[in-house]
Amino acid sequence: MQRDEPASGCLYIVGTPIGHLGDLSPRAKAVLAGVTVIACEDTRHSGQLLSSLQASGRKLSFHQHNTRTRVPQLLQALSEGESVAVISDAGLPGISDPGEELAAEARSAGFEVICIPGPCAATTALVSSGLPSGRFCFEGFLPVKGKERRQRLEQISTEPRTTVFYEAPHRLLPLLQSLAEHCGAERPLQVARELTKRHEQQVGPTIAAALEHFQTQRPQGEFTLVLGGCPAQTPSEHDDSELLARLQECIANGASASDAARQLALESGISRRRLYALLHQEPSD
């Protein structure tokens, strides 16, 4: 027999539609209609959905900028026997979302935490990409700049598993250019947008193809990228001595080692990391 929901003193992590409203499950509807407190990423954005469900619970904004004050308030509500649901603007809270911190704090304080499954852009894009899904990594949003971003991109370039991550529209082109430099322009990639909506779009099948598309079509909306894993090492079609000669020619013409490796990566589809390593390898005896 299924338990009665919502239960007092219980935190519900509730998945909401990422586009198509028909994806909201009957269980999610019932829980949202019955809880006493609903923590929303944006109360105005979620207001229409909650009104359609006749949800009467107290609505509180809950986002990355107010977790310090909101988490204690929500834990206090749980301690007073209230039932609490947390939702994001779209998808499953806790995935690149402050719901992760709330769930951890609630469990640490001894409260029950239950996930009401729902749509998630990462898994939706993954299974529709056609890329291997038996083993995959989720990176969320990459660091915007600096050493940490470069290190993360270098790690991704050699990761054999499929990698899924998110990106904002104004940063999509720089990300695609960075992926081409680090992974090689011919690495398999699907860029998904408007998932489950009327104008759902998948752009690929390679980094080069996605880059060409979005250089002429202005990126709009949030993006989920599914990147193919690094292929197993096979005998190279490119001779290392030939590649090194091309790199040295670029440097002789005034390019830095980093710029030479970047340019040849875009031209050849070979990862920037491998090309840069050629410039710094010890000469053979």
XYZ file of N, CA and C in Angstrom:
855
model
N 0.848 -1.191 0.000
C 0.000 0.000 0.000
C 0.885 1.243 0.000
N 0.536 2.218 -0.821
C 1.297 3.451 -0.886
C 0.959 4.354 0.291
N 1.949 5.080 0.759
C 1.772 5.952 1.911
C 0.971 7.190 1.532
N 0.357 7.798 2.545
C -0.343 9.058 2.310
C 0.674 10.172 2.133
N 0.447 11.014 1.145
C 1.330 12.154 0.878
C 0.495 13.412 0.671
N 1.058 14.561 1.070
C 2.369 14.764 1.688
C 2.350 14.480 3.190
N 3.493 14.056 3.716
C 3.621 13.741 5.131
C 4.235 14.925 5.869
N 3.846 15.127 7.113
C 4.392 16.231 7.898
C 5.870 15.993 8.192
N 6.640 17.075 8.252
C 8.059 16.985 8.544
C 8.886 16.336 7.461
N 8.372 16.324 6.242
C 9.059 15.666 5.122
C 9.379 16.686 4.036
N 10.588 16.606 3.491
C 10.996 17.452 2.376
C 10.815 16.691 1.066
N 10.070 17.282 0.140
C 9.833 16.680 -1.173
C 10.610 17.461 -2.238
N 11.443 16.746 -2.965
C 12.155 17.321 -4.112
C 11.312 16.965 -5.340
N 10.674 17.959 -5.945
C 9.652 17.682 -6.962
C 10.114 18.144 -8.347
N 10.127 17.216 -9.279
C 10.470 17.543 -10.658
C 9.294 18.187 -11.373
N 9.555 19.305 -12.064
C 8.517 19.996 -12.835
C 8.903 20.014 -14.315
N 7.962 20.273 -15.218
C 8.251 20.197 -16.655
C 9.382 21.122 -17.089
N 10.185 20.650 -18.044
C 11.213 21.495 -18.642
C 10.672 22.175 -19.896
N 9.459 21.858 -20.262
C 8.830 22.474 -21.427
C 7.372 22.070 -21.536
N 7.140 20.814 -21.854
C 5.788 20.310 -22.068
C 5.083 20.116 -20.721
N 3.980 20.833 -20.523
C 3.281 20.781 -19.237
C 2.682 19.408 -18.953
N 2.487 18.616 -20.004
C 1.943 17.278 -19.815
C 2.895 16.337 -19.104
N 4.142 16.769 -18.904
C 5.130 15.915 -18.239
C 5.054 15.975 -16.717
N 4.194 16.806 -16.157
C 4.038 16.852 -14.702
C 3.221 15.639 -14.264
N 3.796 14.816 -13.389
C 3.147 13.559 -13.022
C 1.973 13.780 -12.077
N 0.998 12.861 -12.054
C -0.112 12.964 -11.098
C 0.358 13.032 -9.655
N 1.420 12.286 -9.335
C 1.934 12.316 -7.962
C 2.502 13.690 -7.625
N 3.242 14.283 -8.568
C 3.792 15.616 -8.344
C 2.671 16.630 -8.137
N 1.620 16.513 -8.931
C 0.478 17.427 -8.780
C -0.124 17.311 -7.385
N -0.305 16.093 -6.926
C -0.928 15.878 -5.621
C -0.059 16.422 -4.487
N 1.232 16.195 -4.575
C 2.129 16.672 -3.522
C 2.173 18.196 -3.506
N 2.295 18.813 -4.671
C 2.356 20.274 -4.722
C 1.051 20.913 -4.262
N -0.053 20.235 -4.521
C -1.357 20.764 -4.084
C -1.558 20.628 -2.587
N -0.803 19.701 -1.953
C -1.072 19.406 -0.553
C -0.054 19.876 0.464
N 1.182 20.206 0.038
C 2.192 20.608 1.024
C 1.859 21.972 1.614
N 2.409 22.225 2.788
C 2.142 23.495 3.466
C 3.117 24.597 3.078
N 4.310 24.217 2.584
C 5.306 25.201 2.149
C 5.884 24.764 0.808
N 6.010 25.717 -0.131
C 6.611 25.424 -1.431
C 7.755 26.404 -1.656
N 8.970 25.881 -1.743
C 10.149 26.700 -2.026
C 10.358 26.710 -3.542
N 10.322 27.905 -4.127
C 10.390 28.046 -5.587
C 11.625 28.847 -5.976
N 12.242 28.457 -7.071
C 13.367 29.244 -7.583
C 12.916 30.673 -7.862
N 11.744 30.815 -8.478
C 11.152 32.126 -8.756
C 9.642 31.997 -8.523
N 9.136 32.654 -7.480
C 7.721 32.499 -7.134
C 6.804 33.003 -8.244
N 7.237 34.016 -8.982
C 6.397 34.526 -10.078
C 6.354 33.524 -11.231
N 7.519 32.958 -11.562
C 7.581 31.989 -12.659
C 6.755 30.752 -12.348
N 6.865 30.264 -11.103
C 6.151 29.044 -10.724
C 4.704 29.305 -10.342
N 4.354 30.579 -10.166
C 3.017 30.920 -9.701
C 1.902 30.402 -10.584
N 2.093 30.488 -11.898
C 1.048 30.039 -12.828
C 0.823 28.540 -12.718
N 1.914 27.787 -12.653
C 1.800 26.336 -12.521
C 1.093 25.972 -11.221
N 1.510 26.598 -10.126
C 0.937 26.275 -8.821
C -0.524 26.708 -8.732
N -0.861 27.821 -9.357
C -2.265 28.260 -9.370
C -3.144 27.268 -10.108
N -2.612 26.705 -11.210
C -3.400 25.741 -11.978
C -3.659 24.469 -11.188
N -2.797 24.201 -10.186
C -2.961 23.014 -9.339
C -3.761 23.324 -8.076
N -4.140 24.605 -7.944
C -4.835 25.074 -6.729
C -3.995 24.782 -5.478
N -2.688 24.977 -5.627
C -1.771 24.766 -4.508
C -1.905 25.933 -3.537
N -2.215 25.629 -2.308
C -2.459 26.683 -1.309
C -1.296 26.866 -0.340
N -0.239 26.093 -0.504
C 0.900 26.194 0.411
C 1.579 27.549 0.348
N 2.250 27.922 1.422
C 2.989 29.182 1.502
C 4.186 29.122 0.571
N 4.330 30.123 -0.275
C 5.390 30.121 -1.288
C 6.553 30.985 -0.823
N 7.755 30.431 -0.922
C 8.973 31.142 -0.553
C 9.967 31.065 -1.712
N 10.610 32.171 -2.014
C 11.656 32.134 -3.038
C 12.860 31.376 -2.476
N 13.483 30.587 -3.322
C 14.646 29.800 -2.896
C 15.575 29.641 -4.084
N 16.697 30.370 -4.038
C 17.651 30.344 -5.147
C 19.054 30.494 -4.594
N 20.047 30.487 -5.500
C 21.446 30.441 -5.075
C 21.881 31.656 -4.271
N 21.120 32.756 -4.360
C 21.524 33.981 -3.676
C 20.923 34.130 -2.274
N 20.004 33.255 -1.876
C 19.405 33.406 -0.545
C 19.421 32.119 0.275
N 20.292 31.175 -0.092
C 20.318 29.896 0.629
C 20.709 30.076 2.100
N 21.561 31.047 2.389
C 22.028 31.219 3.773
C 20.861 31.477 4.727
N 19.880 32.248 4.275
C 18.731 32.541 5.137
C 17.598 31.546 4.945
N 17.404 31.084 3.721
C 16.251 30.233 3.438
C 16.397 28.823 4.002
N 17.585 28.227 3.899
C 17.746 26.853 4.380
C 17.350 26.727 5.850
N 17.835 27.603 6.748
C 17.383 27.500 8.142
C 15.878 27.683 8.307
N 15.271 28.572 7.519
C 13.824 28.786 7.605
C 13.055 27.529 7.201
N 13.530 26.878 6.144
C 12.843 25.672 5.666
C 13.042 24.510 6.644
N 14.218 24.417 7.237
C 14.446 23.381 8.254
C 13.564 23.624 9.481
N 13.379 24.896 9.826
C 12.510 25.224 10.949
C 11.070 24.807 10.647
N 10.620 25.028 9.412
C 9.267 24.618 9.023
C 9.107 23.105 9.152
N 10.134 22.365 8.732
C 10.082 20.905 8.865
C 10.021 20.493 10.336
N 10.800 21.178 11.170
C 10.813 20.833 12.602
C 9.473 21.110 13.266
N 8.693 22.015 12.702
C 7.368 22.340 13.242
C 6.277 21.451 12.653
N 6.700 20.435 11.878
C 5.746 19.471 11.349
C 5.117 19.841 10.025
N 5.629 20.885 9.385
C 5.086 21.256 8.076
C 5.683 20.352 7.003
N 4.951 20.196 5.921
C 5.469 19.468 4.760
C 6.005 20.504 3.768
N 7.190 20.253 3.233
C 7.866 21.235 2.378
C 8.195 20.598 1.031
N 7.878 21.321 -0.049
C 8.277 20.905 -1.395
C 9.211 21.951 -1.962
N 10.226 21.506 -2.669
C 11.115 22.437 -3.361
C 11.039 22.146 -4.855
N 10.884 23.218 -5.644
C 10.832 23.084 -7.102
C 11.761 24.127 -7.715
N 12.236 23.841 -8.919
C 13.022 24.820 -9.667
C 12.131 25.383 -10.773
N 12.658 26.337 -11.525
C 11.864 26.891 -12.625
C 11.505 25.811 -13.640
N 12.383 24.833 -13.805
C 12.137 23.740 -14.740
C 13.072 22.593 -14.411
N 12.534 21.377 -14.422
C 13.378 20.206 -14.220
C 13.405 19.713 -12.792
N 14.466 18.989 -12.475
C 14.585 18.317 -11.188
C 15.499 19.114 -10.262
N 14.980 19.650 -9.163
C 15.823 20.419 -8.240
C 16.964 19.558 -7.699
N 18.076 20.224 -7.420
C 19.232 19.508 -6.901
C 20.261 19.203 -7.967
N 19.900 19.381 -9.238
C 20.846 19.199 -10.337
C 21.313 20.582 -10.768
N 22.557 20.946 -10.434
C 23.056 22.306 -10.654
C 22.082 23.312 -10.054
N 21.728 23.111 -8.789
C 20.617 23.834 -8.183
C 20.799 23.808 -6.661
N 20.389 24.870 -5.944
C 20.561 24.894 -4.480
C 19.727 23.863 -3.739
N 18.819 23.179 -4.435
C 18.087 22.085 -3.798
C 19.031 21.016 -3.265
N 20.208 20.910 -3.856
C 21.212 19.949 -3.396
C 21.606 20.246 -1.952
N 21.864 21.523 -1.651
C 22.259 21.912 -0.302
C 21.123 21.689 0.690
N 19.899 22.022 0.277
C 18.752 21.846 1.169
C 18.544 20.380 1.506
N 18.641 19.507 0.506
C 18.458 18.077 0.748
C 19.516 17.551 1.708
N 20.762 17.993 1.524
C 21.849 17.540 2.394
C 21.624 18.006 3.833
N 21.235 19.266 3.998
C 21.009 19.813 5.335
C 19.818 19.139 6.009
N 18.766 18.869 5.236
C 17.584 18.220 5.805
C 17.908 16.806 6.276
N 18.657 16.067 5.478
C 19.043 14.711 5.889
C 19.941 14.752 7.119
N 20.877 15.701 7.118
C 21.785 15.824 8.248
C 21.024 16.128 9.536
N 19.919 16.868 9.406
C 19.114 17.223 10.576
C 18.120 16.122 10.957
N 18.099 15.037 10.198
C 17.246 13.906 10.546
C 15.875 13.892 9.919
N 15.637 14.787 8.951
C 14.329 14.814 8.294
C 14.313 13.874 7.087
N 13.149 13.381 6.759
C 13.003 12.514 5.591
C 13.021 13.367 4.328
N 13.722 12.887 3.321
C 13.802 13.578 2.032
C 13.338 12.605 0.953
N 12.328 13.005 0.204
C 11.772 12.139 -0.838
C 11.774 12.887 -2.165
N 12.269 12.233 -3.196
C 12.243 12.820 -4.538
C 11.008 12.340 -5.288
N 10.263 13.280 -5.825
C 9.155 12.963 -6.734
C 9.725 13.081 -8.141
N 10.014 11.953 -8.812
C 10.752 12.013 -10.086
C 10.047 12.868 -11.127
N 10.860 13.463 -11.957
C 10.315 14.296 -13.027
C 11.353 14.553 -14.091
N 11.021 15.414 -15.047
C 11.926 15.675 -16.168
C 13.261 16.255 -15.712
N 14.309 15.936 -16.479
C 15.648 16.466 -16.239
C 16.301 16.693 -17.600
N 16.758 17.917 -17.858
C 17.326 18.235 -19.168
C 18.534 17.367 -19.485
N 19.352 17.063 -18.475
C 20.582 16.297 -18.721
C 20.277 14.906 -19.269
N 19.406 14.165 -18.602
C 19.106 12.805 -19.059
C 18.244 12.806 -20.319
N 17.374 13.814 -20.454
C 16.547 13.907 -21.661
C 17.424 14.117 -22.887
N 18.387 15.039 -22.788
C 19.299 15.287 -23.908
C 20.180 14.075 -24.175
N 20.629 13.416 -23.104
C 21.517 12.261 -23.254
C 20.853 11.139 -24.043
N 19.661 10.736 -23.641
C 19.045 9.573 -24.274
C 18.569 9.873 -25.689
N 18.370 11.164 -26.008
C 17.934 11.502 -27.366
C 19.104 11.843 -28.286
N 20.323 11.871 -27.736
C 21.485 12.279 -28.533
C 21.988 11.186 -29.464
N 21.720 9.929 -29.110
C 22.273 8.823 -29.883
C 23.695 8.477 -29.487
N 24.257 9.203 -28.525
C 25.609 8.910 -28.047
C 25.547 7.883 -26.916
N 26.634 7.177 -26.638
C 26.606 6.116 -25.623
C 26.134 6.635 -24.263
N 25.172 5.923 -23.674
C 24.604 6.349 -22.390
C 24.828 5.326 -21.282
N 25.507 4.227 -21.595
C 25.759 3.211 -20.571
C 26.640 3.726 -19.454
N 27.573 4.607 -19.797
C 28.449 5.252 -18.813
C 28.581 6.707 -19.227
N 28.272 7.618 -18.323
C 28.374 9.027 -18.676
C 28.714 9.858 -17.451
N 29.169 11.089 -17.704
C 29.509 12.040 -16.641
C 28.608 13.266 -16.786
N 28.314 13.894 -15.663
C 27.570 15.148 -15.698
C 28.442 16.240 -15.105
N 28.655 17.304 -15.861
C 29.539 18.385 -15.431
C 28.791 19.640 -15.011
N 27.489 19.742 -15.300
C 26.763 20.972 -14.982
C 27.316 22.138 -15.787
N 27.422 23.311 -15.143
C 28.012 24.481 -15.786
C 29.517 24.500 -15.504
N 30.314 24.670 -16.546
C 31.757 24.747 -16.369
C 32.134 26.094 -15.747
N 33.288 26.163 -15.067
C 33.776 27.463 -14.605
C 33.853 28.424 -15.782
N 33.541 29.687 -15.532
C 33.442 30.651 -16.634
C 34.803 30.965 -17.242
N 35.836 31.074 -16.422
C 37.152 31.451 -16.965
C 38.247 31.012 -16.005
N 39.486 31.248 -16.444
C 40.619 31.023 -15.573
C 41.170 29.612 -15.607
N 42.095 29.380 -14.676
C 42.822 28.124 -14.602
C 41.879 26.941 -14.372
N 40.872 27.122 -13.513
C 39.952 26.025 -13.217
C 39.203 25.580 -14.473
N 38.804 26.531 -15.313
C 38.108 26.188 -16.558
C 39.026 25.394 -17.482
N 40.270 25.858 -17.637
C 41.215 25.152 -18.518
C 41.460 23.735 -18.027
N 41.620 23.586 -16.731
C 41.856 22.257 -16.182
C 40.668 21.337 -16.415
N 39.464 21.881 -16.231
C 38.266 21.065 -16.434
C 38.141 20.640 -17.895
N 38.416 21.548 -18.812
C 38.351 21.227 -20.240
C 39.393 20.177 -20.619
N 40.575 20.265 -20.024
C 41.610 19.260 -20.299
C 41.178 17.887 -19.789
N 40.527 17.845 -18.636
C 40.036 16.580 -18.104
C 38.952 15.996 -19.010
N 38.035 16.854 -19.451
C 36.950 16.407 -20.329
C 37.510 15.881 -21.648
N 38.574 16.500 -22.148
C 39.107 16.113 -23.460
C 39.609 14.675 -23.484
N 40.008 14.156 -22.317
C 40.516 12.781 -22.263
C 39.539 11.812 -21.595
N 38.349 12.287 -21.233
C 37.349 11.442 -20.574
C 36.745 10.468 -21.588
N 36.843 9.144 -21.355
C 36.302 8.177 -22.324
C 34.780 8.065 -22.298
N 34.141 8.518 -21.219
C 32.685 8.430 -21.126
C 32.018 9.648 -21.769
N 30.779 9.499 -22.179
C 29.985 10.627 -22.662
C 29.853 11.650 -21.538
N 29.957 12.921 -21.886
C 29.866 13.991 -20.896
C 28.689 14.905 -21.233
N 27.925 15.259 -20.202
C 26.766 16.142 -20.361
C 26.992 17.395 -19.536
N 26.744 18.547 -20.133
C 26.831 19.778 -19.352
C 25.874 20.826 -19.893
N 25.708 21.882 -19.103
C 24.777 22.963 -19.414
C 25.555 24.211 -19.821
N 24.896 25.086 -20.613
C 25.502 26.371 -20.916
C 24.428 27.417 -21.229
N 24.735 28.649 -20.874
C 23.855 29.785 -21.155
C 24.080 30.252 -22.589
N 23.087 30.893 -23.203
C 23.214 31.261 -24.626
C 24.385 32.188 -24.932
N 24.674 33.171 -24.058
C 25.737 34.125 -24.357
C 27.128 33.519 -24.207
N 27.224 32.311 -23.632
C 28.527 31.667 -23.490
C 28.676 30.432 -24.377
N 27.662 30.145 -25.209
C 27.712 28.913 -25.994
C 28.856 28.920 -27.009
N 28.999 29.983 -27.792
C 30.040 30.010 -28.814
C 31.444 29.900 -28.220
N 31.771 30.648 -27.170
C 33.094 30.450 -26.557
C 33.316 29.022 -26.076
N 32.258 28.390 -25.555
C 32.402 27.007 -25.102
C 32.675 26.077 -26.274
N 31.938 26.231 -27.367
C 32.150 25.382 -28.540
C 33.566 25.564 -29.089
N 34.048 26.799 -29.082
C 35.414 27.049 -29.559
C 36.440 26.386 -28.641
N 36.197 26.445 -27.348
C 37.109 25.796 -26.396
C 37.086 24.282 -26.561
N 35.897 23.713 -26.785
C 35.802 22.270 -26.983
C 36.538 21.841 -28.246
N 36.435 22.652 -29.303
C 37.146 22.335 -30.546
C 38.655 22.331 -30.314
N 39.134 23.289 -29.532
C 40.567 23.382 -29.258
C 41.072 22.211 -28.424
N 40.292 21.836 -27.414
C 40.755 20.817 -26.480
C 40.446 19.388 -26.937
N 39.334 19.211 -27.629
C 38.883 17.854 -27.980
C 39.059 17.521 -29.450
N 39.312 18.532 -30.273
C 39.326 18.316 -31.710
C 37.948 18.588 -32.276
N 37.899 19.267 -33.402
C 36.626 19.735 -33.951
C 35.706 18.605 -34.405
N 36.246 17.416 -34.639
C 35.422 16.320 -35.142
C 34.899 15.407 -34.036
N 35.086 15.774 -32.774
C 34.535 14.978 -31.667
C 33.003 15.013 -31.757
N 32.321 13.872 -31.597
C 30.853 13.860 -31.640
C 30.251 14.772 -30.573
N 29.214 15.510 -30.962
C 28.534 16.427 -30.045
C 27.107 16.658 -30.509
N 26.183 16.676 -29.559
C 24.818 17.106 -29.832
C 24.496 18.252 -28.868
N 24.019 19.351 -29.418
C 23.624 20.506 -28.618
C 22.099 20.588 -28.650
N 21.481 20.443 -27.486
C 20.018 20.397 -27.408
C 19.478 21.699 -26.834
N 18.358 22.144 -27.395
C 17.662 23.319 -26.871
C 16.152 23.113 -27.008
N 15.397 23.847 -26.213
C 13.931 23.781 -26.246
C 13.428 22.353 -26.062
N 14.070 21.588 -25.204
C 13.694 20.187 -25.010
C 12.241 20.048 -24.571
N 11.535 19.124 -25.179
C 10.118 18.775 -24.985
C 9.164 19.856 -25.484
N 9.694 20.956 -26.006
C 8.835 22.035 -26.492
C 8.555 21.871 -27.990
N 7.718 22.733 -28.514
C 7.297 22.637 -29.911
C 8.486 22.746 -30.870
N 9.451 23.601 -30.528
C 10.586 23.831 -31.425
C 11.858 23.184 -30.890
N 11.714 21.995 -30.329
C 12.883 21.259 -29.843
C 13.892 21.087 -30.972
N 15.177 21.247 -30.616
C 16.231 21.209 -31.634
C 17.460 20.486 -31.117
N 18.047 19.667 -31.974
C 19.313 18.998 -31.687
C 20.276 19.378 -32.807
N 21.418 19.958 -32.441
C 22.389 20.403 -33.433
C 23.668 19.597 -33.273
N 24.164 19.025 -34.339
C 25.370 18.202 -34.331
C 25.685 17.812 -35.768
N 26.373 16.707 -35.994
C 26.758 15.661 -35.037
C 28.160 15.823 -34.463
N 28.840 16.946 -34.788
C 30.194 17.158 -34.299
C 30.318 18.561 -33.716
N 31.421 18.794 -33.013
C 31.689 20.133 -32.492
C 31.778 21.123 -33.646
N 32.454 20.727 -34.728
C 32.605 21.621 -35.876
C 31.253 22.004 -36.469
N 30.354 21.031 -36.593
C 29.031 21.300 -37.169
C 28.223 22.224 -36.268
N 28.299 21.994 -34.959
C 27.567 22.855 -34.024
C 28.133 24.268 -34.058
N 29.444 24.395 -34.131
C 30.083 25.705 -34.167
C 29.680 26.459 -35.427
N 29.677 25.778 -36.555
C 29.274 26.407 -37.811
C 27.825 26.877 -37.744
N 26.949 26.051 -37.153
C 25.530 26.400 -37.066
C 25.314 27.650 -36.218
N 25.914 27.675 -35.036
C 25.636 28.775 -34.116
C 26.445 30.034 -34.416
N 27.373 29.944 -35.346
C 28.033 31.161 -35.817
C 27.124 31.936 -36.761
N 26.128 31.265 -37.331
C 25.172 31.935 -38.220
C 23.789 32.063 -37.600
N 23.468 31.214 -36.621
C 22.175 31.267 -35.930
C 22.417 31.676 -34.478
N 21.919 32.838 -34.093
C 22.201 33.351 -32.750
C 21.645 32.407 -31.687
N 22.499 31.977 -30.741
C 22.025 31.072 -29.686
C 20.943 31.731 -28.827
N 19.868 30.991 -28.578
C 18.778 31.469 -27.737
C 18.338 30.349 -26.810
N 18.028 30.683 -25.570
C 17.555 29.693 -24.614
C 18.711 28.985 -23.930
N 18.378 28.138 -22.978
C 19.388 27.364 -22.266
C 19.760 26.127 -23.090
N 21.018 25.716 -23.001
C 21.515 24.610 -23.817
C 22.014 23.458 -22.949
N 21.783 22.246 -23.443
C 22.350 21.040 -22.850
C 23.228 20.394 -23.904
N 24.498 20.192 -23.591
C 25.448 19.630 -24.544
C 25.797 18.203 -24.145
N 25.806 17.320 -25.137
C 26.185 15.922 -24.919
C 27.401 15.653 -25.799
N 28.539 15.433 -25.146
C 29.820 15.294 -25.841
C 30.270 13.846 -25.840
N 30.626 13.332 -27.008
C 31.140 11.976 -27.098
C 32.449 11.827 -26.344
N 32.708 10.628 -25.832
C 33.927 10.375 -25.085
C 35.157 10.365 -25.962
N 36.306 10.499 -25.306
C 37.576 10.450 -26.033
C 37.770 9.039 -26.593
N 37.999 8.903 -27.889
C 38.173 7.556 -28.460
C 39.454 6.909 -27.970
N 39.440 5.583 -27.969
C 40.648 4.849 -27.583
C 41.780 5.208 -28.522
N 42.971 5.238 -27.985
C 44.129 5.605 -28.801
C 44.360 4.571 -29.897
N 44.462 5.046 -31.102
C 44.768 4.189 -32.259
C 45.941 4.800 -33.007
N 46.603 4.012 -33.835
C 47.689 4.601 -34.615
C 47.224 5.842 -35.351
N 47.967 6.913 -35.210
C 47.539 8.199 -35.743
C 47.639 8.241 -37.265
N 46.646 8.906 -37.890
C 46.710 9.148 -39.315
C 47.693 10.282 -39.608
N 48.027 11.047 -38.561
C 48.950 12.164 -38.719
C 50.298 11.792 -38.119
N 51.333 11.981 -38.879
C 52.677 11.713 -38.373
C 53.069 12.825 -37.406
N 53.595 12.415 -36.228
C 53.956 13.408 -35.219
C 54.986 14.400 -35.730
N 55.924 13.924 -36.516
C 56.959 14.829 -37.023
C 56.361 15.868 -37.971
N 55.348 15.443 -38.748
C 54.667 16.384 -39.640
C 53.895 17.427 -38.835
N 53.199 16.960 -37.781
C 52.446 17.888 -36.942
C 53.374 18.868 -36.249
N 54.495 18.351 -35.761
C 55.458 19.212 -35.071
C 56.014 20.264 -36.027
N 56.256 19.859 -37.263
C 56.777 20.803 -38.257
C 55.763 21.923 -38.514
N 54.493 21.565 -38.580
C 53.451 22.578 -38.811
C 53.340 23.523 -37.613
N 53.475 22.971 -36.421
C 53.437 23.808 -35.226
C 54.606 24.784 -35.206
N 55.783 24.266 -35.520
C 56.972 25.109 -35.500
C 56.908 26.187 -36.576
N 56.258 25.874 -37.689
C 56.096 26.866 -38.744
C 55.200 28.014 -38.262
N 54.120 27.643 -37.558
C 53.224 28.680 -37.014
C 53.967 29.572 -36.025
N 54.791 28.951 -35.174
C 55.543 29.708 -34.176
C 56.567 30.618 -34.860
N 57.187 30.118 -35.914
C 58.163 30.918 -36.662
C 57.506 32.138 -37.301
N 56.199 32.029 -37.568
C 55.456 33.139 -38.169
C 54.880 34.082 -37.113
N 55.268 33.866 -35.853
C 54.887 34.812 -34.821
C 53.858 34.336 -33.814
N 53.301 33.123 -33.987
C 52.297 32.625 -33.043
C 52.967 32.086 -31.781
N 52.275 32.182 -30.670
C 52.766 31.539 -29.449
C 52.529 30.038 -29.557
N 53.172 29.275 -28.672
C 52.982 27.820 -28.687
C 51.516 27.468 -28.467
N 50.868 28.177 -27.534
C 49.467 27.909 -27.242
C 48.585 28.221 -28.441
N 48.836 29.369 -29.097
C 48.034 29.750 -30.263
C 48.263 28.796 -31.434
N 49.511 28.347 -31.600
C 49.805 27.411 -32.686
C 49.055 26.103 -32.486
N 49.056 25.595 -31.245
C 48.347 24.357 -30.944
C 46.844 24.537 -31.129
N 46.334 25.692 -30.717
C 44.904 25.973 -30.856
C 44.485 25.997 -32.325
N 45.263 26.683 -33.154
C 44.917 26.805 -34.567
C 44.983 25.450 -35.274
N 46.023 24.676 -34.999
C 46.146 23.376 -35.656
C 45.071 22.409 -35.164
N 44.638 22.552 -33.921
C 43.546 21.713 -33.414
C 42.276 21.967 -34.203
N 42.008 23.231 -34.494
C 40.809 23.573 -35.265
C 40.912 23.058 -36.700
N 42.104 23.085 -37.255
C 42.294 22.659 -38.654
C 42.291 21.144 -38.803
N 42.862 20.445 -37.828
C 43.093 19.001 -37.983
C 42.095 18.114 -37.258
N 41.397 18.677 -36.259
C 40.514 17.850 -35.439
C 41.236 17.099 -34.344
N 42.556 17.314 -34.220
C 43.347 16.688 -33.166
C 43.274 17.574 -31.923
N 43.254 16.968 -30.757
C 43.091 17.754 -29.538
C 44.269 18.707 -29.327
N 43.951 19.874 -28.815
C 44.978 20.873 -28.519
C 45.992 20.320 -27.514
N 45.499 19.527 -26.584
C 46.385 18.990 -25.549
C 47.487 18.140 -26.170
N 47.105 17.274 -27.129
C 48.113 16.415 -27.765
C 49.117 17.250 -28.554
N 48.616 18.262 -29.272
C 49.503 19.090 -30.079
C 50.463 19.887 -29.203
N 49.942 20.422 -28.120
C 50.789 21.205 -27.217
C 51.872 20.312 -26.600
N 51.486 19.056 -26.322
C 52.458 18.119 -25.738
C 53.590 17.826 -26.716
N 53.284 17.812 -28.016
C 54.321 17.552 -29.017
C 55.422 18.616 -28.940
N 55.027 19.844 -28.652
C 56.002 20.935 -28.605
C 56.932 20.825 -27.399
N 56.488 20.090 -26.384
C 57.251 20.042 -25.146
C 57.817 18.651 -24.830
N 57.698 17.748 -25.806
C 58.248 16.421 -25.558
C 59.775 16.445 -25.658
N 60.386 15.513 -24.912
C 61.838 15.425 -24.959
C 62.289 14.912 -26.318
N 63.313 15.514 -26.906
C 63.783 15.001 -28.207
C 64.343 13.603 -28.060
N 64.086 12.760 -29.051
C 64.597 11.391 -29.018
C 66.079 11.372 -29.340
N 66.777 10.362 -28.795
C 68.218 10.260 -29.016
C 68.506 9.812 -30.456
